[in-house]
CSV table of C-alpha atoms in Angstrom, one decimal:
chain,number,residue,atom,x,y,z
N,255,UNK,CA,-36.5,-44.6,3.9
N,256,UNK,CA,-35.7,-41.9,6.7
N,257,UNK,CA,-35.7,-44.7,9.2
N,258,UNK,CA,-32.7,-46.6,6.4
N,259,UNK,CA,-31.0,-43.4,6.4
N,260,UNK,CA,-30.8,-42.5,10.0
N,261,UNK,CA,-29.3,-46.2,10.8
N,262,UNK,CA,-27.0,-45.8,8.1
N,263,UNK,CA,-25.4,-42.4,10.3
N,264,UNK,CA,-23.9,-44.6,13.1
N,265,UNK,CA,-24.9,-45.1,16.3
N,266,UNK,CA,-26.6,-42.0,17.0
N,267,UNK,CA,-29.0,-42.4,13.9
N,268,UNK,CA,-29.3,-45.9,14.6
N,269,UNK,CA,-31.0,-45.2,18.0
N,270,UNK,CA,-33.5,-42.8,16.3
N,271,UNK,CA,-33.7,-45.1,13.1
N,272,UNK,CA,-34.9,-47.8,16.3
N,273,UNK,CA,-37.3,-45.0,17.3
N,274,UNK,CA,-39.1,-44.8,14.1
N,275,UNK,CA,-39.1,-47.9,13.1
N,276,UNK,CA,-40.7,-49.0,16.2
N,277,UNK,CA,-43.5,-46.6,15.7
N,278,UNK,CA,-43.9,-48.2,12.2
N,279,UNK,CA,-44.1,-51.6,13.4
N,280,UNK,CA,-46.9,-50.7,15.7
N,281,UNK,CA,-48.8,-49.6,12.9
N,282,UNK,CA,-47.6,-52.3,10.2
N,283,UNK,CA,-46.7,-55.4,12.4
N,284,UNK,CA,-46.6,-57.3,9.0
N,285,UNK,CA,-44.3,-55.8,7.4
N,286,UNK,CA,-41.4,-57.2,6.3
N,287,UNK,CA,-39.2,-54.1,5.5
N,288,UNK,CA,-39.5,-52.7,8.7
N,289,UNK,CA,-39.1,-55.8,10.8
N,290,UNK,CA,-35.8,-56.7,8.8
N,291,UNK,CA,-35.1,-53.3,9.5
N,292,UNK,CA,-35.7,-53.9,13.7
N,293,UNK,CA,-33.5,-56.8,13.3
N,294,UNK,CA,-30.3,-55.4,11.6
N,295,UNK,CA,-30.6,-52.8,14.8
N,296,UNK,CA,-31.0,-55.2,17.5
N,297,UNK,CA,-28.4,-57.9,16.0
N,298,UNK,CA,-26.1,-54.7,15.9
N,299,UNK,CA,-26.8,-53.8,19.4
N,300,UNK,CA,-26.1,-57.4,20.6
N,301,UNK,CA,-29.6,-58.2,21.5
N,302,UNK,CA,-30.3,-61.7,20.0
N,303,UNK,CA,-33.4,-62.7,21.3
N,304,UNK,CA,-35.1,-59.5,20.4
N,305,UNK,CA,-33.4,-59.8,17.0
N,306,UNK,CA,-34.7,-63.7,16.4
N,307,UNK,CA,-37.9,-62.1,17.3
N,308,UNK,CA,-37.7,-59.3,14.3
N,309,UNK,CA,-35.8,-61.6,11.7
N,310,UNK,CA,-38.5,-64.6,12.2
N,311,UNK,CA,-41.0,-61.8,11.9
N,312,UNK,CA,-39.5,-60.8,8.7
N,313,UNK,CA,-39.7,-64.7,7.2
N,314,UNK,CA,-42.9,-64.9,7.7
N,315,UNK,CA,-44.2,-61.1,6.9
N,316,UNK,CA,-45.7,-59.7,4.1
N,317,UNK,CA,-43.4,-58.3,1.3
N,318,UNK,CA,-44.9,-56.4,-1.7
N,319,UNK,CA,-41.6,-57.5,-4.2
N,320,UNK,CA,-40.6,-60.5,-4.7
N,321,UNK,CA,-41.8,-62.3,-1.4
N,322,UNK,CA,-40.0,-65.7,-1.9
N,323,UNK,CA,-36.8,-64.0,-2.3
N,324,UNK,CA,-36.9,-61.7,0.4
N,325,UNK,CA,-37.9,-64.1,2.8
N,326,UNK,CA,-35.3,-66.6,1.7
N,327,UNK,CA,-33.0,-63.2,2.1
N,328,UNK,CA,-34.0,-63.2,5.7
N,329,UNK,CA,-33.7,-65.9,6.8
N,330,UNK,CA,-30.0,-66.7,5.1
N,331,UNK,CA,-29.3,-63.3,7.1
N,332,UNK,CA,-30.7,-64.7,10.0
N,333,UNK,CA,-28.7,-68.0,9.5
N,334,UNK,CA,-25.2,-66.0,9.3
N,335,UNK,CA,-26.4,-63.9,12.8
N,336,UNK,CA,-27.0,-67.2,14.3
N,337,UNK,CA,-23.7,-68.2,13.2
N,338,UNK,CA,-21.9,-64.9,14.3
N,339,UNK,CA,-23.7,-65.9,17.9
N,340,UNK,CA,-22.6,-69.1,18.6
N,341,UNK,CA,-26.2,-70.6,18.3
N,342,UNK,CA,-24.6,-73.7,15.9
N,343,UNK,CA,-28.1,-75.7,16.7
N,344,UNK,CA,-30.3,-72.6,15.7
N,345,UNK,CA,-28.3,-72.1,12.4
N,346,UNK,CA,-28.3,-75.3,11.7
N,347,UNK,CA,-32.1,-75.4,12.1
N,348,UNK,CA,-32.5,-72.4,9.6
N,349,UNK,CA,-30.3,-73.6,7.1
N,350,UNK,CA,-32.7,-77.1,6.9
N,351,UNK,CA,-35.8,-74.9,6.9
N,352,UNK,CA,-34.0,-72.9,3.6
N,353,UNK,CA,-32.5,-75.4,2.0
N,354,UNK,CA,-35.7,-76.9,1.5
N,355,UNK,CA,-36.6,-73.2,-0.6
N,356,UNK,CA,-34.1,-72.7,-3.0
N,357,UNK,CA,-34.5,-71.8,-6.4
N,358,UNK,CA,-32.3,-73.1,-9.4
N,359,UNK,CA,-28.9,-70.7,-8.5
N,360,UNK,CA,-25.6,-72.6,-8.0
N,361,UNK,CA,-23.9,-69.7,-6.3
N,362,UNK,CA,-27.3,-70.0,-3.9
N,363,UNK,CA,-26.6,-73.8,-3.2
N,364,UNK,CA,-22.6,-73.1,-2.6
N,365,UNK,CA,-23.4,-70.8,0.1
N,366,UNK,CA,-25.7,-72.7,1.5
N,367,UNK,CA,-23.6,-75.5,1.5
N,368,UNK,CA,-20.8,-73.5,2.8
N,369,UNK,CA,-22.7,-72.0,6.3
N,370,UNK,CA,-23.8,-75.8,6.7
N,371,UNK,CA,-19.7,-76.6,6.9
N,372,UNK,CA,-19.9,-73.9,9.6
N,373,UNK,CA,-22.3,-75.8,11.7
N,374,UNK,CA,-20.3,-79.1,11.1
N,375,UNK,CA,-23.2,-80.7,9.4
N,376,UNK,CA,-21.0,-82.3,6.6
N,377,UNK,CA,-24.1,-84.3,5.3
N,378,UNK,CA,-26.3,-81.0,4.2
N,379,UNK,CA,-23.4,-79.2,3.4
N,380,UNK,CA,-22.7,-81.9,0.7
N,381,UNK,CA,-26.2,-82.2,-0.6
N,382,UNK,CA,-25.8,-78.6,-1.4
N,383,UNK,CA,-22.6,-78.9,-2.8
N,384,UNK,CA,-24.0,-81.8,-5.1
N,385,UNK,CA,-26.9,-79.6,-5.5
N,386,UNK,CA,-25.0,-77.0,-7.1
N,387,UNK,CA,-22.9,-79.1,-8.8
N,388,UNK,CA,-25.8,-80.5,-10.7
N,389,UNK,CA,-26.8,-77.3,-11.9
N,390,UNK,CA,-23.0,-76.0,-12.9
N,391,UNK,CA,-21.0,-78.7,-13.8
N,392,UNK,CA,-17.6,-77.0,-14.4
N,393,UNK,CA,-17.9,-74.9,-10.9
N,394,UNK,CA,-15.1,-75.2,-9.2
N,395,UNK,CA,-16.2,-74.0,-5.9
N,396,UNK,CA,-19.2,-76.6,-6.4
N,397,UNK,CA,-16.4,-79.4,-6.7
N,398,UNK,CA,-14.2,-78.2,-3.5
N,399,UNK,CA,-17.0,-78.1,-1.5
N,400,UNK,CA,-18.2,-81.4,-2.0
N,401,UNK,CA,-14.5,-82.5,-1.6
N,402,UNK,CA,-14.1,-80.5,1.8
N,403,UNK,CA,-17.4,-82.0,2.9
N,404,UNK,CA,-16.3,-85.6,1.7
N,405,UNK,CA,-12.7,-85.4,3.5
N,406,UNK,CA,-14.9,-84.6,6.8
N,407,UNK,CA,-17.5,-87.5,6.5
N,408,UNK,CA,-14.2,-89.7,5.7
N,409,UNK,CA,-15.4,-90.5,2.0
N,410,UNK,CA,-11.4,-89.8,1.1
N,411,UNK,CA,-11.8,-91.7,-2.6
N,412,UNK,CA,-14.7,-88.9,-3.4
N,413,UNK,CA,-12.9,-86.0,-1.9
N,414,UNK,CA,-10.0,-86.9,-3.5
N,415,UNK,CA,-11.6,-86.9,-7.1
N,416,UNK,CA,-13.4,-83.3,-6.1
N,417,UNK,CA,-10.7,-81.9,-5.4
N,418,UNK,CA,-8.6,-83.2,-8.0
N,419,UNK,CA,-11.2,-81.6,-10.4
N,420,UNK,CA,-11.2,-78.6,-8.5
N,421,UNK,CA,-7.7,-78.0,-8.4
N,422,UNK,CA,-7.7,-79.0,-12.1
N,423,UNK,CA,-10.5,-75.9,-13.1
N,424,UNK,CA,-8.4,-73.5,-10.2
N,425,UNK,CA,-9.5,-73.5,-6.9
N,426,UNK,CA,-8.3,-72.1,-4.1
N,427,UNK,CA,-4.8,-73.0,-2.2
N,428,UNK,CA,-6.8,-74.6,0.8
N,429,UNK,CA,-8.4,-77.1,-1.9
N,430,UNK,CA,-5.0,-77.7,-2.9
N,431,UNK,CA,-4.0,-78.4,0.1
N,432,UNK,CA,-6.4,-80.6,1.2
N,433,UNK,CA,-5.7,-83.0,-1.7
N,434,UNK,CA,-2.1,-83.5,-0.8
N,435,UNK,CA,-3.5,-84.6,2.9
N,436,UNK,CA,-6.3,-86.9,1.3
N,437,UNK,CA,-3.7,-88.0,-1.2
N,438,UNK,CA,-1.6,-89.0,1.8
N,439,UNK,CA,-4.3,-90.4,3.8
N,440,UNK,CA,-5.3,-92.7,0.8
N,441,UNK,CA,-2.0,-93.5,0.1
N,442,UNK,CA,-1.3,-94.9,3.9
N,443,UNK,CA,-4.5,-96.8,3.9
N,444,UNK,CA,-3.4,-100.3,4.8
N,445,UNK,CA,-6.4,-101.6,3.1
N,446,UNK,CA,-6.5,-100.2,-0.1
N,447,UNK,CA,-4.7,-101.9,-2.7
């Protein structure tokens, strides 16, 4: 808690904050708290491979509350660092690993579905989108997704009904956007009747 309190101070506490929380981690390697903790600090300070070190510590530590949750937590945080960073490969390869771990929660799935758009992988992004959808069936944010993640795979007939259902329960202006460019796109298709 003093450790929490001190980083919260700025830079100056944060260095201190570093200081005791390094003295708990040589006592308590294992736990999770206090590794998460290291790896807020050293994502802050810009050192990332010190900071994969602590987050992937935290993933796998032990956590007295709620374990599944907190390491999910981690590593999602961990996720959007890598993201931040540049490391698109590295993300990506966090998102598989937690996608693979989450519970029944739409909102969960969506943003999931939405940091796998980041990394360009369409594919995932969609199964999450679906994923959600399944789950929330008037979600609007479910239903833009998968019609975002459609337009980029080229599946313009399904990204055009996503969005039109989107747009339909009030999505956002990009949504609406994007249907008048699929609507186009479909609509100079020399193949399609």
């Amino acid at each position: 808690g003093l450790a929490e309190a001190l980083a919260a101070q700025g830079s100056a506490g944060k260095q201190e904050a570093y200081v005791y929380l390094l003295d708990l981690w040589e006592r308590e390697p294992e736990n999770g708290t206090v590794n998460l903790a290291l790896a807020r600090i050293l994502a802050e300070k810009g050192d990332k491979d010190e900071a994969l070190r602590y987050y992937h510590n935290a993933i796998y530590a032990l956590w007295k509350d709620n374990p599944d949750a907190e390491r999910r937590g981690a590593r999602l945080e961990l996720a959007e660092f890598l993201l931040h960073e540049n490391a698109i490969t590295q993300a990506q390869a966090e998102l598989i690993a937690l996608s693979g771990d989450l519970p029944d929660d739409p909102a969960l799935h969506i943003r999931v579905g939405d940091l796998f758009m980041q990394t360009q992988d369409n594919v995932h992004a969609l199964a999450e989108y679906r994923q959600g959808l399944r789950m929330d069936h008037q979600n609007s944010k479910a239903m833009a997704g998968i019609g975002k993640a459609a337009f980029e795979l080229g599946n313009y007939s399904l990204s055009q009904r996503s969005l039109q259902e989107a747009v339909a329960r009030g999505a956002d202006s990009e949504s609406m956007q994007l249907l008048d460019t699929v609507s186009m796109v479909l609509r100079m298709d020399p193949f399609r009747r």
